[in-house]
mmCIF file of C-alpha atoms in Angstrom:
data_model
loop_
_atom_site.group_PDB
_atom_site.id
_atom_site.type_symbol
_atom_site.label_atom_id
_atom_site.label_comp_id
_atom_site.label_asym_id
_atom_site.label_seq_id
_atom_site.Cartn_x
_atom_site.Cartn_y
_atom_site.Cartn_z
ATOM 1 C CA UNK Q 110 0.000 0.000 0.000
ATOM 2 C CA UNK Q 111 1.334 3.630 -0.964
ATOM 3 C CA UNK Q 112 1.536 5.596 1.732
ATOM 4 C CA UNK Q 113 0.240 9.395 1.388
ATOM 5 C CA UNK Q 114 1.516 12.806 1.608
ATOM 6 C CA UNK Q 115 0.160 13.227 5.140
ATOM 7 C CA UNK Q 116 1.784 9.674 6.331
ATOM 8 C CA UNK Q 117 5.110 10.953 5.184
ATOM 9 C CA UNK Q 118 4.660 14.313 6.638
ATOM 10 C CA UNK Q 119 3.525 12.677 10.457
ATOM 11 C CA UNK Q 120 6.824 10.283 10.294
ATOM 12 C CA UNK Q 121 8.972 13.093 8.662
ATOM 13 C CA UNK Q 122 8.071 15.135 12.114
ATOM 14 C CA UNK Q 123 8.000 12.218 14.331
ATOM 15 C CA UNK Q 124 11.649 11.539 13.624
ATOM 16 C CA UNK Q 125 12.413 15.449 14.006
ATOM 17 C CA UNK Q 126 10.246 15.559 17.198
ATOM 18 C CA UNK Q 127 8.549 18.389 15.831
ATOM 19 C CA UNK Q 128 4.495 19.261 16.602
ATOM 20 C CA UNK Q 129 2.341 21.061 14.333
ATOM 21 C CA UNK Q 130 2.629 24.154 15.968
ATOM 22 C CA UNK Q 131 6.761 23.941 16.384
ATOM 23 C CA UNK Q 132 6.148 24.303 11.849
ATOM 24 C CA UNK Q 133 3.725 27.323 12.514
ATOM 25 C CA UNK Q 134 6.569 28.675 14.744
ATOM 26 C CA UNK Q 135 9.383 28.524 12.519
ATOM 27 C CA UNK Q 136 7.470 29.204 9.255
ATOM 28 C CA UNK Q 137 6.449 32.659 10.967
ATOM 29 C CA UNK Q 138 10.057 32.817 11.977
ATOM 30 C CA UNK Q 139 11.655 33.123 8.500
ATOM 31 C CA UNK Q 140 8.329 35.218 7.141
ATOM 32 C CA UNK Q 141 6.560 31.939 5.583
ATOM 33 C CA UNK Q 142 2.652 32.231 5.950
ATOM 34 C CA UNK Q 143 1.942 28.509 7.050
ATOM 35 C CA UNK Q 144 -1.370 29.017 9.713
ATOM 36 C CA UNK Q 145 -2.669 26.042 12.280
ATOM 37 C CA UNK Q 146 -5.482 25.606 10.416
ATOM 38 C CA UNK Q 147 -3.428 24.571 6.966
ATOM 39 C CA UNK Q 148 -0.933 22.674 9.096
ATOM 40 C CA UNK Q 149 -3.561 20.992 11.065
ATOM 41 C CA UNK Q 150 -5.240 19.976 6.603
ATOM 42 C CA UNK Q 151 -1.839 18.990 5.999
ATOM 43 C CA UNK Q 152 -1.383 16.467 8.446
ATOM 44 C CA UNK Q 153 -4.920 14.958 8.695
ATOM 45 C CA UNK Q 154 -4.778 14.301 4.864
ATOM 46 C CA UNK Q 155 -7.276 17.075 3.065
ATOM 47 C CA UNK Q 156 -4.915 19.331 1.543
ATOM 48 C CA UNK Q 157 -1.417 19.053 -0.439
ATOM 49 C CA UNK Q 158 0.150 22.627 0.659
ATOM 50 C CA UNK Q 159 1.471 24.712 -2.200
ATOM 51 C CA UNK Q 160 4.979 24.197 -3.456
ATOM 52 C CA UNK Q 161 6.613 27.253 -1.620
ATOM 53 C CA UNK Q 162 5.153 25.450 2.178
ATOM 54 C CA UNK Q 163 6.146 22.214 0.362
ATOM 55 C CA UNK Q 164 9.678 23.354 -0.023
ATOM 56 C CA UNK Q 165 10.051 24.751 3.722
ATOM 57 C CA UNK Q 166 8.225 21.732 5.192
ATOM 58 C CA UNK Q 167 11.025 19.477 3.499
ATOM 59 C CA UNK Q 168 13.860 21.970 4.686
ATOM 60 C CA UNK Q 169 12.252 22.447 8.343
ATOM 61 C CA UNK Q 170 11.906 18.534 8.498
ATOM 62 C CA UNK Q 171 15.399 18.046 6.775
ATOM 63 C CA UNK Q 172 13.386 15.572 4.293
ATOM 64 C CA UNK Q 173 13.786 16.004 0.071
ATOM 65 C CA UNK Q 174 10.509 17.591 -1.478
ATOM 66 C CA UNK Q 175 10.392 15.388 -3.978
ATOM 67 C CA UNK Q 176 10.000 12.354 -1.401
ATOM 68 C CA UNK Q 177 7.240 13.811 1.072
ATOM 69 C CA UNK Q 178 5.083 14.745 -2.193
ATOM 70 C CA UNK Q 179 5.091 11.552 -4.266
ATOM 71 C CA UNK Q 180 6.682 9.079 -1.852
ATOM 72 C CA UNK Q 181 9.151 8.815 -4.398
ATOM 73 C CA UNK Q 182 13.128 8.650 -4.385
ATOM 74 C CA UNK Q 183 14.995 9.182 -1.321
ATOM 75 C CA UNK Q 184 13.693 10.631 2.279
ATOM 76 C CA UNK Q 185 16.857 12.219 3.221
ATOM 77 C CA UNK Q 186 17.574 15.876 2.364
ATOM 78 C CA UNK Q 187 19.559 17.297 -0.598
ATOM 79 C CA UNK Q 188 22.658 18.755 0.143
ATOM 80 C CA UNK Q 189 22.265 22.346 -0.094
ATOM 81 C CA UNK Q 190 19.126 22.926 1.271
ATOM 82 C CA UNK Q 191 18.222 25.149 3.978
ATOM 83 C CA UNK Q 192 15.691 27.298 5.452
ATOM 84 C CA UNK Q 193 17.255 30.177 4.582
ATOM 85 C CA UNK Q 194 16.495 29.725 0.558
ATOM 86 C CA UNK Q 195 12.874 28.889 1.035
ATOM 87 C CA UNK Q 196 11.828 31.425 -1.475
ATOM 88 C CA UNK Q 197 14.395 30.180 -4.273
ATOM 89 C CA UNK Q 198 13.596 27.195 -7.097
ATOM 90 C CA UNK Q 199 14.330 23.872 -5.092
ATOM 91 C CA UNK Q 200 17.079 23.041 -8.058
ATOM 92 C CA UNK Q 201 19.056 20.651 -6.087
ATOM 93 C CA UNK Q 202 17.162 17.492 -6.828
ATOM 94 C CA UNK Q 203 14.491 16.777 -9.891
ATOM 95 C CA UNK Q 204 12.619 13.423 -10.183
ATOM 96 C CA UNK Q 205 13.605 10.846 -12.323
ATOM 97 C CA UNK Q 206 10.833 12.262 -15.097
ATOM 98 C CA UNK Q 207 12.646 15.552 -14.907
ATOM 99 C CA UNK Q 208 10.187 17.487 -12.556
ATOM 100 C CA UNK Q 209 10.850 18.761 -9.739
ATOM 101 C CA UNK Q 210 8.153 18.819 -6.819
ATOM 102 C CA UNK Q 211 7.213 22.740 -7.502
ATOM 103 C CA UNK Q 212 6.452 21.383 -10.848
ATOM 104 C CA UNK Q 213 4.302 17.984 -10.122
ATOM 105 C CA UNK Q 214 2.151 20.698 -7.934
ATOM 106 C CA UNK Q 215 2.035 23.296 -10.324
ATOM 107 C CA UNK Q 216 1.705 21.188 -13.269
ATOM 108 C CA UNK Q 217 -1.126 19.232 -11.993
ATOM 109 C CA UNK Q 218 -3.169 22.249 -10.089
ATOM 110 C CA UNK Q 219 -3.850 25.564 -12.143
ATOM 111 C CA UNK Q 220 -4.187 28.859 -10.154
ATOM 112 C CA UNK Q 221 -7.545 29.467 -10.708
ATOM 113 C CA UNK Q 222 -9.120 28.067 -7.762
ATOM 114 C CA UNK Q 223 -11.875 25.882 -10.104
ATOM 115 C CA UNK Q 224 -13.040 22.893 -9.152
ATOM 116 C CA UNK Q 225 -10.781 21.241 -10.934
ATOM 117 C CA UNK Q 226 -7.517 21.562 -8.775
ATOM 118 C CA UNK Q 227 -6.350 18.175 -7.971
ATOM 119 C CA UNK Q 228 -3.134 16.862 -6.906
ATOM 120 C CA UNK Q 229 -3.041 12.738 -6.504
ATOM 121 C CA UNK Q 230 -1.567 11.576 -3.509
ATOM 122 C CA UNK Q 231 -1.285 8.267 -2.255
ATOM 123 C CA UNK Q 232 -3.962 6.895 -4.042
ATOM 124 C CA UNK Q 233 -6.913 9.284 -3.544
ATOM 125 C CA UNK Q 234 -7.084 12.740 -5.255
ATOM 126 C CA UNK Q 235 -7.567 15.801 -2.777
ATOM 127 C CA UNK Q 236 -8.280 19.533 -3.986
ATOM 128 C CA UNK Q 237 -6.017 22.125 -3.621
ATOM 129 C CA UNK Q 238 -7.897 25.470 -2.419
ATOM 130 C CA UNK Q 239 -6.152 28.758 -3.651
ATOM 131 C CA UNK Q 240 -7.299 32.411 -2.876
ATOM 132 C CA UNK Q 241 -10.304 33.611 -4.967
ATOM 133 C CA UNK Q 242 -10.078 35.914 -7.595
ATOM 134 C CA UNK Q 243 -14.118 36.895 -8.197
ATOM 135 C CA UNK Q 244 -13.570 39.810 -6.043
ATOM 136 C CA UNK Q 245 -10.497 41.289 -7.174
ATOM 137 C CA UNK Q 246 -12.464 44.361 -9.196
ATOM 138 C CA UNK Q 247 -15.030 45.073 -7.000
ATOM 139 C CA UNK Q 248 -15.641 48.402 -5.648
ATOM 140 C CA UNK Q 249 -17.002 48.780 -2.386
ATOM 141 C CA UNK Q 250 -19.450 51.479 -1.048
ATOM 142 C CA UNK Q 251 -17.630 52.882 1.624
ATOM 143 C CA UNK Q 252 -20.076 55.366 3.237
#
């Protein structure tokens, strides 16, 4: 049986000894927006984060993107990778088709927010929610 994105995540922090809230802590630390309430999705199974958490959940937990996405490759960390270059491309490490975990996210979720985000993992398919765009040229009455 594959095991899922939220399996490897649990073990990944298991072995680090880190709690759900020790991620919120350190994401708000180096100026990542990572909230309880999408850590808490995370773990329980209902959401894939995007690939920017992706990348500083592998780098917190000292695991390779790649592997706590798709389950694939090796768990252990690229060399090179720290906290610090959250916000770069994760370069260090592509999959053995050629894409790297930023990619397999991106390439299988568009940034609309339709109903037809959906990343596959472990098995079962699970929508990725993204911020709404219906209201972005609305004017408001402010009187």
């Amino acid at each position: 049986m594959e095991r899922t994105f939220a399996e490897r995540l649990q073990d990944a922090m298991r072995q680090r000894g880190f709690k759900q809230v020790d991620l919120v802590r350190e994401a708000d630390k180096y100026g990542v927006k990572l909230g309880k309430s999408h850590m808490s999705q995370y773990v329980s199974g209902k959401t894939v984060p995007r690939a920017e958490i992706l990348r500083f959940l592998a780098n917190c937990l000292q695991v390779d993107a790649d592997w706590l996405l798709t389950g694939e490759g090796d768990s252990r960390m690229v060399e090179g990778n720290t906290i610090h270059n959250v916000g770069e491309k994760n370069t260090a490490r592509k999959a053995e088709d050629g894409e790297s975990a930023e990619g397999k996210i991106e390439g299988k979720v568009s940034r609309k927010g339709s109903t037809q985000n959906r990343v596959k993992s472990g098995g079962s398919i699970m929508r990725e929610f993204m911020k709404s765009s219906k209201l972005d040229n609305v004017l408001y009455d402010v009187r």
